Amino acid sequence: MTAILEVDELSSGYGPVPVLRDVTFEVPTGTVTAILGANGAGKTTLLRTLSGLLRPTTGRVRFDGEDLRGVPVERLVRRGLAHVPEGRGVVAELTVEENLRLGGLWRRDRADARRAQDEVYQLFDPLARRRRHAGHQLSGGERQMLALGRALIARPRLLLLDEPSLGLAPRVSGQIMTLLRQLCDGSGLTVLLVEQNVRSALGIADQGVVMSLGRVVMATPAAQLRDDEQLRHAYLGF
Amino acid sequence: MTATRPSEVPTERPPAAPSALRRLLPGAPGSGTVGGSTLLRHLIVAVLAGTAVVLLTNQLPPYQNLQVARVGAFLCVTAGYTVLVGLNGQLSLGHGALMATGAYTVALVQQALADRAVQGRWILPLSLLLAAGVTAAVGLAIGLAAARLRGPYLAGVTLAVATLVPAITTIFTDVFNGEQGLRFPAETPPASLGAYFQPERWLAWVALLAALVTMVLMANLVRSRFGRSLRAVRDDEVAARLAGIPVARTQVLAFVVSAACAGLGGGVYAVLTGTVAPGKFALELSLFLLMAIVIGGLGSLAGAVWGAVLLVALQDLPSLLTETFTLPSGLARRLEGNLALAVFGLTLVVVMLAAPGGLQGAARDLLARLGARRRHPSR
Amino acid sequence: MDRFLFLTLDGVSTGAVYAAFALALVLIWRAARLVNFAQGAMAVATAYVGYAVVSATGSYWLGLGAAVLAGLALGALVERVLMRFVGHANPLGDVIVALGLVLLIQAVLGMVFGNEYRPTAVPFDTDALTVGGIAAMSPYDLWVLGAVVVVVALLALLFTRTSLGLRMRASAFAPEVSRLLGVQVSRMLTVGWALAAAVGALAGMLVVPTGLGLHPHAMDLVFVIAFTAAVVGGLDSPAGAVVGGLLVGLILSYVTGYLGPDTTPLAVLVLLLAVLLVRPGGLFSGPRARHV
Ligand SMILES: Nc1ncnc2c1ncn2[C@@H]1O[C@H](COP(=O)(O)OP(=O)(O)O)[C@@H](O)[C@H]1O
Ligand SMILES: [Mg+2]
């Protein structure tokens, strides 16, 4: 199995103090990888470094075998890497429709961008009913749908998701998890999922990467984290 | 290889956002001795500086002495101005108008006394004191509004104030005599200095005394508890409030102090020529003053000296140029005035982009970098 | 009563120019969160270009086009060469750089063109038409009004109907998210500056012949008035800028008409202070409180 994303000895942070320290792991193509860890472990910082919002101090990120160093943030989505940031990043002042259009503006293939938009409306019918509503009028679940749908319009090969279930009702977050799994199985999408909600993340993940204080302390098949109580206790505390 | 990796090197915590601003603003000592010893030190420095310049003025021809006097007048203004903008973070663009307030006060007082044939050496200090006082009152009015305004809003309001001078002098033309402005009796050296004492040298002394008094007061203020409040409010208003600092009152007071300095400087400036007219206090003057404190380094009193000197020196640049090179008269006329303007504008832009700490900050950075290189030769 | 009507119509047409100017300020504020204090000086510079072309070619329309193009170029240049590099450590940095630019532009204009007032040609009659015995607007006023209406409409279309407008709005509201979605935010910033300066250039061309005359300082007071208009409408609101411009134009027209032209700067200051102290977010501010 090939890895779509290879992270090698990556360090980064804000200012002089490093947050990530020598992070190394791989994400196999077509899988769901869950990044787990306590608040402040550096999960968001990791995603921000992967998508170029933060510049790594050392280390390397390879996407599809190509080094991402020096690739500007706005070009990554053209290469097939989409990042749904923490807090979802719905532009509150724009309407649902505008948010979705924004996700496909860079695409040359206008027809397919439109098709992708229609697919999103089919996938999330609450959005279809609220096309003209502004982002700030949406509920938490709708916002998550919008953020996820907007990322899908880019037809990404790798999707970075930062805490998609944060603040959602368990039922809604469960639906989103199921959907992610389906996308993965159905269209060959690869998902890198940051989650606080360890149980639901492990429920759909193939691999678990546990972070603590900016380091990767364990990378293992998700099934092992699910089943091995001792391991779970030691690393995830439950 | 591993040794150079930042994660392995014990480093300090990252500076908080406000202290990044503090780095920008030199002359902001974190600690300073408060009380008599500081005052004494400042007085000694002032007396030494004053003596040096007085000795210098004895060697200078009249025109250069007038230049020294102009530096003194501007220094009164820039010292107070840099405290307001640099240490308190309030960007006023109305200091040209505040100078005008001081200048017109002096003119009106001296004119009124001359009309009543009142004479005496006390007229000068009295009129200057009144200039500072009246301008402080105007500063209080602006400061009360300013304390509720931030950043570009304050800059915009004070810019509106700066455009007001010609309008006010025309509206109340009975008092201010419109475009023509006012004249009052020229300041003459006291008889005790001898009949042939150079008048410009006396003017230089007057201006320097005013500047030294201002500098000593400001230097002490900067190091006082009030000075620390100024910086605290600039860095983080919420934190300052939590620390028990009355934020609004601090801001208003900063404006009042700064205005008093501008009024004194404007008064001295008027005394140097014995005339005032709105044309001298156009919007440009406010921008010139801003250039002066930016080039010296915002918040730095030493920078205020640099700024005042450069302000006067650069204004002479065009005439120097036209004298040195024989230029066609049309070109010379266009360069006159405009060249200084261009130099000032370029200076503001370049300093703000390349060395936001100004001359004073750049010098300090350079020293620090040399020091660091000595300690870490590998870098 | 006739006078009141005349002042009202006059206020509307000068107000239209202030509206365009205020709109230019709002465009940059929304894109970059800064007030472009060099807006007035930049507009004067482009007006010089415009009227130089007018006198060289004899065509007002060529000159107008040249001024607008010069505005686009100058705006982009200022953003790319200067504003982009202003450090964020000092919150006053951008204002100070813009003010430096004011001095520089005015000095260069003075050196190249001289500091004298220069006459400007206008395409339409500036004498008021009399309608039913009442002095109403002049053809030139009507042209000014029409031009501003067209520009406002075009801008509204640009922002709501085109993908460039969507990109620009998104970049202003959420730069980081926009980057993640492939929007070249820094380019949008340049476009915003270019657009704003072009609108300013048009406003400059329109306002210079109305009594100001072409002069390096022609726009000093106009800038303060436009800033006031933008603050009245709320710096965040393009619609507010238009309404604010008209409102300020009317008020100043009455003040000038009844109290004399010398009182204008005083009235501007009073108006500006009143709005900032009473309703700091502008007359049309939404429920979201803004930091002034
Ligand atoms: N903008 C920032 N500036 C400075 N430090 C930050 C910033 N964001 C996060 N940190 C620090 O980085 C560490 C990791 O944060 P984060 O990546 O957000 O963790 P997580 O997403 O795992 O909760 C924390 O110690 C946090 O304090
Ligand atoms: Mg996080």
mmCIF file of C-alpha atoms and ligand atoms in Angstrom, chain A residues 44 86 162-163, ligand 2:
data_model
loop_
_atom_site.group_PDB
_atom_site.id
_atom_site.type_symbol
_atom_site.label_atom_id
_atom_site.label_comp_id
_atom_site.label_asym_id
_atom_site.label_seq_id
_atom_site.Cartn_x
_atom_site.Cartn_y
_atom_site.Cartn_z
ATOM 1 C CA THR A 44 -4.138 21.721 15.051
ATOM 2 C CA GLU A 86 -10.637 24.101 13.326
ATOM 3 C CA ASP A 162 -9.811 19.480 12.376
ATOM 4 C CA GLU A 163 -12.309 18.342 14.999
HETATM 5 MG MG MG D 2 -6.991 21.925 18.087
#
